[in-house]
Amino acid sequence: MKKVIPYILAIGLALFVLLPFLWMFSTAVKPLKETFSWPPYLIPHDWSLENFPISVQRSNAIRALLVSSIYTVGCIVLYLIVASLAGYGFAKYKFPGDSILFLLVLGTVIIPIEVIIAPLFMLLKSLGWVNTFHGMILPRVVEPFGIFLLRQHFKTIPDDFLDAARIDGCSEFGILWKVVLPLSLPPLTVTGLFMFLWRWNELLWPLVVGSGEAQRTIQVAIALFQHEWFVEWNYLMALCVIAIIPILILFILLQRYFIQGVVMSGLKG
Amino acid sequence: MIKLVSWKTQRRIVPYIFIAPAMLLLAIFTFYPIISSIRMSLCEWDIIGTPRFIGLRNYATTLSDMTFRHALLVTFLFVGVTVPVNVTLALLTAILLNGRLALRNLFRSIIFFPAFTSMVAIGMLWKYMYSTDYGIINYIITLFGGHPKDWLANPAWAPWSLMLTSVWYGFGWNMVIFLAGLQNIPDQYYEAAAIDGASKWAAFRFITLPLLKPISLFVVVMAVIYAFRMFDLVYVMTMGGPGTSTMVLMMYFYRQAFIMLRMGQGSAVALILFVVVFFFTVLQLRFFKGEVSY
Amino acid sequence: MSKRILCLGLLSLVVIAMFSSSISMVLAAGKAVEIEWYAWGRPAEVEFFHQAIAEFEKKNPGIRIKLTETGWDEHHRTLDVRIAGGNAPDIYRTTFPYVGRYIKAKQALDLSPHLLKEYRKRFWPNLRQFVESDGKFYGVPQMTDTHVVFYNIDYFKAAGIEAPATIDKAWTWEDWENIGRKLKSKSPAKYGFAGALYNGEPWYINTWGGGFVTPDGKKPDVNKPEVIKGLKLQKKWYDEGLEPINTLFLKPDSHEQLFALGQIGVIFSGTWMAEWLKDQIGDKFKWGTTFVPKGPAGFSTALGGCLNVISPQSKHPKEAAKFLEWLNTDEVMERFCQLGFIPTSVPLAKRISYKDPTINGVMKAALQQYAQIPPIVVTQYKQKNYAGMVQVFIETIGPAMHGQITVEQAVKMLDKELRRLID
């Protein structure tokens, strides 16, 4: 009996989390007139997969997926570079102003994008960066979470390692590149994955800055199925499912690193 | 390069070079816009017109607005309920899934799954499920002989329905971080406790909890910040209604800036929110100080 | 080693991708003039836009129209940010209550040099009030619509109710209440009716002789006994379950959806829903259209629809105007309005016939009613911030309908909030 209880709890929690997704998948294969009914039913009477090609075609989703990928990968790659540099700088050096600067970085977590979006857009406009990928990516590269995570991890790497490399004639950047980063793959994976989740799912920023169809991300494409007076639920949910698939694949591939990465980051204070 | 610059000078400059890219990006794309929004908060501005300087009047209007005070209360309710529930549920789930369990990884992945999806999509999905007359949740309730509820339509229920969705969305994320914390606790501690004849509860109370304190601080601080910033779910599901029952601060910001078309006042609201969150974060850090060192 | 190459490869890919958009933009800037048209639209509308653009481009090889399709929820928010950032689209779509704000901020181009006087004269006088001032003409009305009443014919038969056939026989609110009672007791409907308060717009209080503003537009017109009486009646309907309170102000559930499911017998809704209702209802039941009910002060309803405006920031106003002029000729408009809209051109509205029999039925009632929309509707729309007024209406009347505050208190609060928005 004692052995069964954890399973009951785990299955209960899993169902609690999964039920809404089942509903999402079931709606995604229903025809529009079946999306509302009383009583509602999980298994469509007249199910078909045609919602997927239709929603993809109508919202130009292939292109949107590509745009989302460029935006997300761009943010991740730059973020990993910027965050490992900064995390390393904060972890392994003492310098005047270090704690204040670090607090300043951490403090930005408080600021929601909605608040600065108008001035930010005007700044981009004056730089002539509206409707470009770099204009979309660069303002969204820095998130304090990864810098914090990597800093905590770098702190656990003994200084002896670094000094040994220094004696071998390695430059400071060389140490980071050749000694520290190879020891940090799991935390880097976590940092990258979190960034992926954030950017892939972001709506407001890509919406404002990438106002043309050429810069439309998948989340913006999803929002197109919400009309002034009604929602095309089946297409909307079909596109949601399509948007989840890349993340799911990535997560399955990297799952091994994932929890290990948070553990190794030494997120323990 | 090493030969040209002395070792000491290099050590002095290098850290700044390391942090330069991050600081530069933050300075241009975060700090500068914040300064602009401080400037805007002193103006009357409807976004498309020209701003007109009016001093501190936006702050005065905001602080004396009944709707703002109400929004502040609603926000505290959200923070006060979702953070403890979310964190406790995450911790218990982490402990459960840290034990020896077949398919452990599958369960972990499933519970982390909501973090994969956008808040906007989730909000729409839940709104659809919460519907009084055609929602699946009410249908399930009637199957078990219950009465359908006005999940989002009743001002007394709507905040709680939103909170349920928010916990559903967020607890998997915190669970992962707690799992990491749990795995950092060496097994020897538990073995030693078991040899001493300590009960499981005692082991939890005297080993797990104290050793998890630092990571809990991290989780709580982040959860509080995100709860204060809550917007997407409210925007999609209720727009702050019925009435103003779910008007959280960020929704009030949106109302002032984009519906009432007072972007200047919107900026003031945002800055007030910023100060409130900052105050609470410092308070929490102070509270835990001595037990955690960064 | 290979890992590093992979990293570098990835990095260079990103850099190339980041700048490729700028490169392709430079390449694309060839000879044709490109006009960006910023519009939201229902699926059928967007399909029509694409066809129309193709047709126009064929006739005018030197002009390319690029449609930027937006979601309704975000349309005005992103448009505002783009205008403020100096990156406005050449042509943007907006609605009548919103356009005044753009005109006032000098973000709408005067089109009188581009459009002939006879062309401008075709539009309904009510609609011209929004875009015309001092001989200047700031936007081209594209389509218009209004509210009507949709009813379930099968349920009406079961309950022995008949819908009025002419506008002078339109129901009063007392009739409405009786119909609701009959439907609830004698037909399978779970609720009688819904939608009189609709989406927070003031039609219902207009019928009781009130409004967001007085007819001169100078002060709020809600704190009076007639309005309070009307709202109390409405509250009674919710309390009795004649009307589902979960559809109050369309949040969170839609009464159109419940009507389509056969749970409500009769609803107050927009003509633009006809096409959607047709799809949703299918052959589940027969339904019809009639006039909106009237109160002691007559009837009131939406003067809905949208128009297109050219931004003064546009580099090619002449070409943009050429497109708008063509798009809103009677010939093109007639095809567009087949989707279920009232033409903005009066001569066209007088002769138009709709090929789709369902839409034709809906439009018959709508067109009769449209010609008689009271002037208060225009006055309210022309307020500085109509959307803000709707918001405070929802915020104050909502709690009263839910019984959290009394109707008197709500009306007093509403009066105060409206006053702030008028000044």
Coordinates of C-alpha atoms in Angstrom, one line a residue, chain C residues 31-422:
Chain C
K31 CA 11.2 50.0 -59.2
A32 CA 7.7 49.4 -58.0
V33 CA 6.3 51.7 -55.4
E34 CA 5.4 49.7 -52.3
I35 CA 2.4 50.6 -50.2
E36 CA 1.9 49.0 -46.8
W37 CA -1.7 48.4 -45.8
Y38 CA -2.2 47.7 -42.1
A39 CA -5.5 45.9 -41.5
W40 CA -7.2 43.3 -39.4
G41 CA -9.9 41.2 -40.9
R42 CA -12.1 38.2 -40.6
P43 CA -10.9 35.2 -42.8
A44 CA -13.4 36.1 -45.6
E45 CA -12.4 39.7 -45.5
V46 CA -8.7 39.0 -45.7
E47 CA -9.3 36.6 -48.6
F48 CA -11.2 39.4 -50.4
F49 CA -8.3 41.9 -49.7
H50 CA -5.8 39.6 -51.3
Q51 CA -8.0 39.2 -54.4
A52 CA -8.6 42.9 -54.6
I53 CA -4.9 43.6 -54.3
A54 CA -4.0 41.2 -57.0
E55 CA -6.6 42.8 -59.3
F56 CA -5.4 46.3 -58.5
E57 CA -1.8 45.5 -59.1
K58 CA -2.6 44.0 -62.4
K59 CA -4.2 47.3 -63.4
N60 CA -1.5 49.4 -61.9
P61 CA 1.9 47.7 -62.6
G62 CA 3.8 50.5 -60.9
I63 CA 2.2 50.0 -57.5
R64 CA 2.6 47.1 -55.1
I65 CA 0.3 46.8 -52.1
K66 CA 1.7 44.8 -49.1
L67 CA -1.1 43.8 -46.7
T68 CA 0.1 43.5 -43.1
E69 CA -2.6 41.4 -41.5
T70 CA -3.0 42.0 -37.8
G71 CA -5.1 40.5 -35.0
W72 CA -7.9 42.7 -33.8
D73 CA -6.8 42.7 -30.2
E74 CA -3.4 44.1 -31.0
H75 CA -4.2 46.3 -34.0
H76 CA -4.6 49.7 -32.5
R77 CA -1.9 49.2 -29.8
T78 CA 0.7 48.2 -32.3
L79 CA -0.5 50.9 -34.7
D80 CA -0.1 53.6 -32.0
V81 CA 3.4 52.4 -31.2
R82 CA 4.4 52.5 -34.9
I83 CA 2.9 55.9 -35.4
A84 CA 4.7 57.3 -32.4
G85 CA 8.0 55.7 -33.6
G86 CA 7.7 57.4 -36.9
N87 CA 7.2 54.2 -38.7
A88 CA 3.5 54.3 -39.6
P89 CA 2.2 52.1 -42.4
D90 CA 1.0 54.0 -45.5
I91 CA -2.6 53.0 -45.1
Y92 CA -4.2 51.8 -41.9
R93 CA -7.6 50.5 -41.1
T94 CA -9.5 51.8 -38.1
T95 CA -13.0 52.2 -36.8
F96 CA -15.3 55.3 -36.6
P97 CA -15.0 55.9 -32.8
Y98 CA -11.2 55.7 -33.1
V99 CA -10.5 57.8 -36.1
G100 CA -11.1 61.2 -34.5
R101 CA -8.1 60.7 -32.3
Y102 CA -5.8 60.1 -35.3
I103 CA -7.2 63.2 -37.0
K104 CA -6.7 65.3 -34.0
A105 CA -3.1 64.1 -33.6
K106 CA -2.5 65.0 -37.3
Q107 CA -1.9 61.4 -38.1
A108 CA -4.5 61.3 -40.9
L109 CA -3.8 62.8 -44.3
D110 CA -6.3 65.1 -45.9
L111 CA -7.6 63.2 -49.0
S112 CA -9.6 66.0 -50.6
P113 CA -7.0 66.7 -53.2
H114 CA -7.0 63.1 -54.3
L115 CA -10.7 62.3 -54.2
L116 CA -13.4 63.9 -56.3
K117 CA -16.2 65.7 -54.6
E118 CA -18.9 63.5 -56.1
Y119 CA -16.9 60.5 -54.9
R120 CA -16.9 61.8 -51.3
K121 CA -20.6 62.8 -51.4
R122 CA -21.7 59.2 -51.9
F123 CA -21.0 58.2 -48.3
W124 CA -23.7 58.2 -45.6
P125 CA -23.9 61.6 -43.9
N126 CA -23.6 60.0 -40.5
L127 CA -20.3 58.4 -41.6
R128 CA -19.0 61.6 -43.2
Q129 CA -19.3 63.4 -39.9
F130 CA -16.4 61.3 -38.6
V131 CA -14.0 62.1 -41.4
E132 CA -15.0 65.5 -42.7
S133 CA -14.2 68.9 -41.3
D134 CA -13.7 72.3 -42.9
G135 CA -13.8 70.8 -46.4
K136 CA -11.1 68.3 -45.5
F137 CA -11.6 64.6 -45.9
Y138 CA -9.5 62.3 -43.7
G139 CA -10.5 58.7 -44.4
V140 CA -12.5 56.5 -46.8
P141 CA -15.3 54.5 -45.2
Q142 CA -15.0 50.9 -46.3
M143 CA -18.0 49.2 -44.8
T144 CA -20.5 49.7 -42.1
D145 CA -22.8 47.5 -40.0
T146 CA -25.2 47.5 -37.1
H147 CA -26.9 45.4 -34.5
V148 CA -30.0 43.4 -35.1
V149 CA -31.9 40.7 -33.2
F150 CA -31.4 37.1 -34.1
Y151 CA -34.0 34.6 -33.0
N152 CA -34.6 30.9 -33.1
I153 CA -37.6 30.3 -35.3
D154 CA -38.2 26.8 -34.0
Y155 CA -38.3 28.0 -30.4
F156 CA -40.5 30.9 -31.4
K157 CA -43.0 28.5 -32.9
A158 CA -42.9 26.3 -29.8
A159 CA -43.6 29.3 -27.6
G160 CA -46.2 30.9 -30.0
I161 CA -44.3 34.1 -30.5
E162 CA -44.1 36.1 -33.7
A163 CA -41.3 38.5 -34.7
P164 CA -42.2 42.0 -35.9
A165 CA -42.0 42.3 -39.7
T166 CA -41.7 46.1 -39.9
I167 CA -39.7 48.5 -37.9
D168 CA -42.6 50.5 -36.4
K169 CA -43.8 47.2 -34.9
A170 CA -40.4 46.6 -33.2
W171 CA -40.6 45.2 -29.7
T172 CA -40.4 47.2 -26.5
W173 CA -38.3 46.0 -23.5
E174 CA -41.5 44.8 -21.9
D175 CA -42.2 42.7 -24.9
W176 CA -38.6 41.5 -24.7
E177 CA -39.1 40.4 -21.1
N178 CA -42.3 38.6 -21.9
I179 CA -40.8 36.8 -24.8
G180 CA -37.9 35.7 -22.6
R181 CA -40.3 34.3 -20.0
K182 CA -42.3 32.4 -22.7
L183 CA -39.1 31.0 -24.3
K184 CA -37.8 29.9 -21.0
S185 CA -41.0 28.0 -20.0
K186 CA -42.3 26.8 -23.3
S187 CA -39.2 26.1 -25.4
P188 CA -36.1 24.0 -24.9
A189 CA -34.0 27.2 -24.3
K190 CA -32.2 27.3 -21.1
Y191 CA -32.2 31.1 -21.1
G192 CA -34.7 33.5 -22.7
F193 CA -32.6 36.2 -24.3
A194 CA -29.2 37.9 -24.0
G195 CA -27.1 40.8 -25.2
A196 CA -29.1 44.0 -24.4
L197 CA -26.1 45.4 -22.5
Y198 CA -23.9 43.8 -25.2
N199 CA -20.2 44.7 -25.0
G200 CA -20.3 47.7 -22.8
E201 CA -21.5 50.1 -25.5
P202 CA -24.4 52.4 -24.4
W203 CA -27.2 51.3 -26.7
Y204 CA -29.4 50.0 -23.8
I205 CA -29.2 53.2 -21.8
N206 CA -29.8 55.2 -24.9
T207 CA -33.2 53.6 -25.3
W208 CA -34.0 54.8 -21.8
G209 CA -33.1 58.4 -22.7
G210 CA -29.6 58.4 -21.3
G211 CA -26.2 58.1 -22.8
F212 CA -22.5 58.4 -22.2
V213 CA -23.0 62.1 -22.9
T214 CA -25.9 64.5 -23.3
P215 CA -26.9 65.3 -26.9
D216 CA -24.7 68.4 -26.8
G217 CA -21.8 66.2 -25.8
K218 CA -20.9 68.4 -22.8
K219 CA -21.6 66.2 -19.7
P220 CA -22.5 62.6 -18.8
D221 CA -26.1 61.6 -19.1
V222 CA -26.4 58.5 -16.9
N223 CA -27.4 59.6 -13.4
K224 CA -31.2 59.9 -14.0
P225 CA -34.2 57.9 -12.9
E226 CA -35.0 56.5 -16.4
V227 CA -31.5 55.0 -16.8
I228 CA -31.6 53.6 -13.2
K229 CA -35.0 52.1 -13.9
G230 CA -33.7 50.4 -17.1
L231 CA -30.6 49.0 -15.4
K232 CA -32.7 47.7 -12.5
L233 CA -34.9 45.9 -15.0
Q234 CA -31.8 44.5 -16.6
K235 CA -30.5 43.3 -13.2
K236 CA -33.9 41.6 -12.6
W237 CA -33.4 39.6 -15.8
Y238 CA -30.0 38.4 -14.7
D239 CA -31.3 37.5 -11.2
E240 CA -34.2 35.6 -12.7
G241 CA -31.9 33.7 -15.0
L242 CA -33.8 35.0 -18.1
E243 CA -30.4 36.1 -19.3
P244 CA -27.1 34.3 -18.6
I245 CA -24.8 36.6 -16.5
N246 CA -21.7 34.8 -17.8
T247 CA -22.3 36.6 -21.1
L248 CA -22.5 40.0 -19.5
F249 CA -20.2 42.3 -21.6
L250 CA -19.2 39.2 -23.6
K251 CA -17.0 38.1 -20.7
P252 CA -16.1 35.4 -20.4
D253 CA -18.7 33.5 -22.6
S254 CA -20.2 34.7 -25.8
H255 CA -24.0 34.8 -26.1
E256 CA -23.7 34.2 -29.8
Q257 CA -22.1 30.8 -29.0
L258 CA -24.9 29.9 -26.6
F259 CA -27.5 31.0 -29.2
A260 CA -25.9 28.8 -31.8
L261 CA -26.0 25.9 -29.3
G262 CA -29.7 26.4 -28.8
Q263 CA -29.4 27.5 -25.2
I264 CA -30.7 31.0 -25.7
G265 CA -33.8 31.8 -27.8
V266 CA -33.2 35.3 -29.0
I267 CA -30.1 37.6 -28.9
F268 CA -29.1 41.1 -29.7
S269 CA -25.9 41.0 -31.8
G270 CA -24.1 42.4 -34.8
T271 CA -24.9 41.8 -38.5
W272 CA -21.3 40.8 -38.9
M273 CA -22.1 37.6 -37.0
A274 CA -24.5 36.4 -39.6
E275 CA -21.9 34.4 -41.6
W276 CA -20.5 32.9 -38.4
L277 CA -23.9 32.0 -37.1
K278 CA -24.7 30.3 -40.4
D279 CA -21.6 28.1 -40.1
Q280 CA -22.1 27.3 -36.5
I281 CA -25.9 26.6 -36.6
G282 CA -25.9 24.7 -39.9
D283 CA -29.2 22.8 -40.0
K284 CA -29.6 22.4 -36.2
F285 CA -32.5 24.8 -36.2
K286 CA -34.0 27.6 -38.3
W287 CA -33.3 31.2 -37.3
G288 CA -34.3 34.7 -38.4
T289 CA -33.6 38.3 -38.0
T290 CA -35.6 41.2 -36.7
F291 CA -35.2 44.8 -35.4
V292 CA -33.7 45.7 -32.0
P293 CA -36.2 46.5 -29.2
K294 CA -36.9 50.1 -28.3
G295 CA -37.2 51.8 -25.0
P296 CA -39.2 54.8 -23.9
A297 CA -36.7 57.0 -25.9
G298 CA -36.8 54.9 -29.0
F299 CA -34.1 52.6 -30.3
S300 CA -30.4 52.8 -30.5
T301 CA -27.7 50.6 -32.1
A302 CA -24.2 50.6 -33.4
L303 CA -23.1 52.6 -36.4
G304 CA -20.3 50.0 -36.8
G305 CA -17.8 49.5 -39.5
C306 CA -14.4 50.7 -40.5
L307 CA -12.5 53.0 -42.8
N308 CA -9.0 53.3 -44.2
V309 CA -6.8 56.3 -43.5
I310 CA -3.5 57.3 -45.2
S311 CA -0.8 58.3 -42.8
P312 CA 1.0 61.7 -43.4
Q313 CA 4.2 59.7 -42.8
S314 CA 3.6 57.9 -46.1
K315 CA 6.1 58.5 -48.8
H316 CA 3.7 57.7 -51.6
P317 CA 0.3 59.3 -50.6
K318 CA -0.8 59.6 -54.3
E319 CA -0.4 55.9 -55.0
A320 CA -2.0 55.0 -51.6
A321 CA -5.0 57.3 -52.4
K322 CA -5.3 55.7 -55.8
F323 CA -5.7 52.3 -54.2
L324 CA -8.2 53.5 -51.7
E325 CA -10.2 55.3 -54.3
W326 CA -10.4 52.1 -56.4
L327 CA -11.1 49.9 -53.4
N328 CA -14.1 51.9 -52.4
T329 CA -15.8 52.5 -55.8
D330 CA -19.3 51.2 -55.9
E331 CA -18.2 48.4 -58.2
V332 CA -15.6 46.9 -55.8
M333 CA -17.6 47.7 -52.7
E334 CA -20.6 45.8 -54.0
R335 CA -18.5 42.7 -54.2
F336 CA -17.0 43.3 -50.8
C337 CA -20.3 43.8 -49.1
Q338 CA -21.5 40.4 -50.3
L339 CA -19.7 39.2 -47.2
G340 CA -22.5 40.7 -45.1
F341 CA -21.9 44.4 -44.8
I342 CA -23.9 47.5 -45.4
P343 CA -22.3 49.6 -48.1
T344 CA -20.9 53.0 -47.0
S345 CA -22.1 54.4 -50.3
V346 CA -25.8 55.5 -50.2
P347 CA -26.6 54.9 -53.8
L348 CA -25.1 51.4 -53.6
A349 CA -27.0 50.7 -50.3
K350 CA -30.2 51.5 -52.0
R351 CA -29.8 49.0 -54.8
I352 CA -27.6 46.3 -53.4
S353 CA -28.9 42.7 -53.3
Y354 CA -27.1 39.9 -51.5
K355 CA -26.6 36.7 -53.3
D356 CA -26.5 34.6 -50.2
P357 CA -30.1 34.1 -49.0
T358 CA -29.2 34.0 -45.3
I359 CA -27.2 37.2 -45.5
N360 CA -30.0 38.8 -47.6
G361 CA -32.5 38.0 -44.9
V362 CA -30.3 39.5 -42.2
M363 CA -29.6 42.6 -44.2
K364 CA -33.2 43.4 -45.0
A365 CA -33.9 44.2 -41.3
A366 CA -30.5 45.9 -40.9
L367 CA -30.8 48.3 -43.8
Q368 CA -34.3 49.5 -42.7
Q369 CA -33.0 50.2 -39.3
Y370 CA -29.7 51.7 -40.4
A371 CA -31.3 54.6 -42.1
Q372 CA -32.9 55.7 -38.8
I373 CA -30.0 55.5 -36.4
P374 CA -30.4 58.4 -33.8
P375 CA -27.9 61.2 -33.7
I376 CA -26.8 60.4 -30.1
V377 CA -24.9 57.5 -31.5
V378 CA -22.6 59.8 -33.5
T379 CA -22.2 62.2 -30.6
Q380 CA -21.1 59.4 -28.3
Y381 CA -18.7 57.9 -30.9
K382 CA -17.2 61.3 -31.4
Q383 CA -16.1 61.6 -27.8
K384 CA -12.4 62.0 -27.2
N385 CA -12.1 58.5 -25.8
Y386 CA -15.0 56.3 -26.5
A387 CA -13.1 53.1 -25.7
G388 CA -12.3 54.5 -22.2
M389 CA -16.0 55.3 -21.7
V390 CA -16.9 51.7 -22.5
Q391 CA -14.2 50.5 -20.1
V392 CA -15.7 52.5 -17.2
F393 CA -19.2 51.4 -18.1
I394 CA -18.1 47.8 -17.8
E395 CA -16.2 48.4 -14.6
T396 CA -19.1 50.2 -12.8
I397 CA -22.3 48.5 -14.2
G398 CA -20.7 45.0 -14.0
P399 CA -20.6 44.9 -10.2
A400 CA -24.1 46.3 -10.1
M401 CA -25.4 43.5 -12.2
H402 CA -23.6 41.0 -10.0
G403 CA -25.2 42.6 -7.0
Q404 CA -21.9 43.8 -5.4
I405 CA -23.2 47.4 -5.4
T406 CA -26.5 49.0 -6.0
V407 CA -27.5 50.3 -9.4
E408 CA -27.7 53.9 -7.9
Q409 CA -24.2 53.6 -6.6
A410 CA -22.9 52.3 -9.9
V411 CA -24.6 55.1 -11.9
K412 CA -23.1 57.7 -9.6
M413 CA -19.6 56.2 -10.0
L414 CA -20.1 56.0 -13.8
D415 CA -21.1 59.6 -13.9
K416 CA -17.9 60.6 -12.1
E417 CA -15.7 58.5 -14.3
L418 CA -17.4 59.7 -17.5
R419 CA -17.0 63.3 -16.4
R420 CA -13.2 62.8 -16.1
L421 CA -13.1 61.4 -19.6
I422 CA -15.1 64.3 -21.1

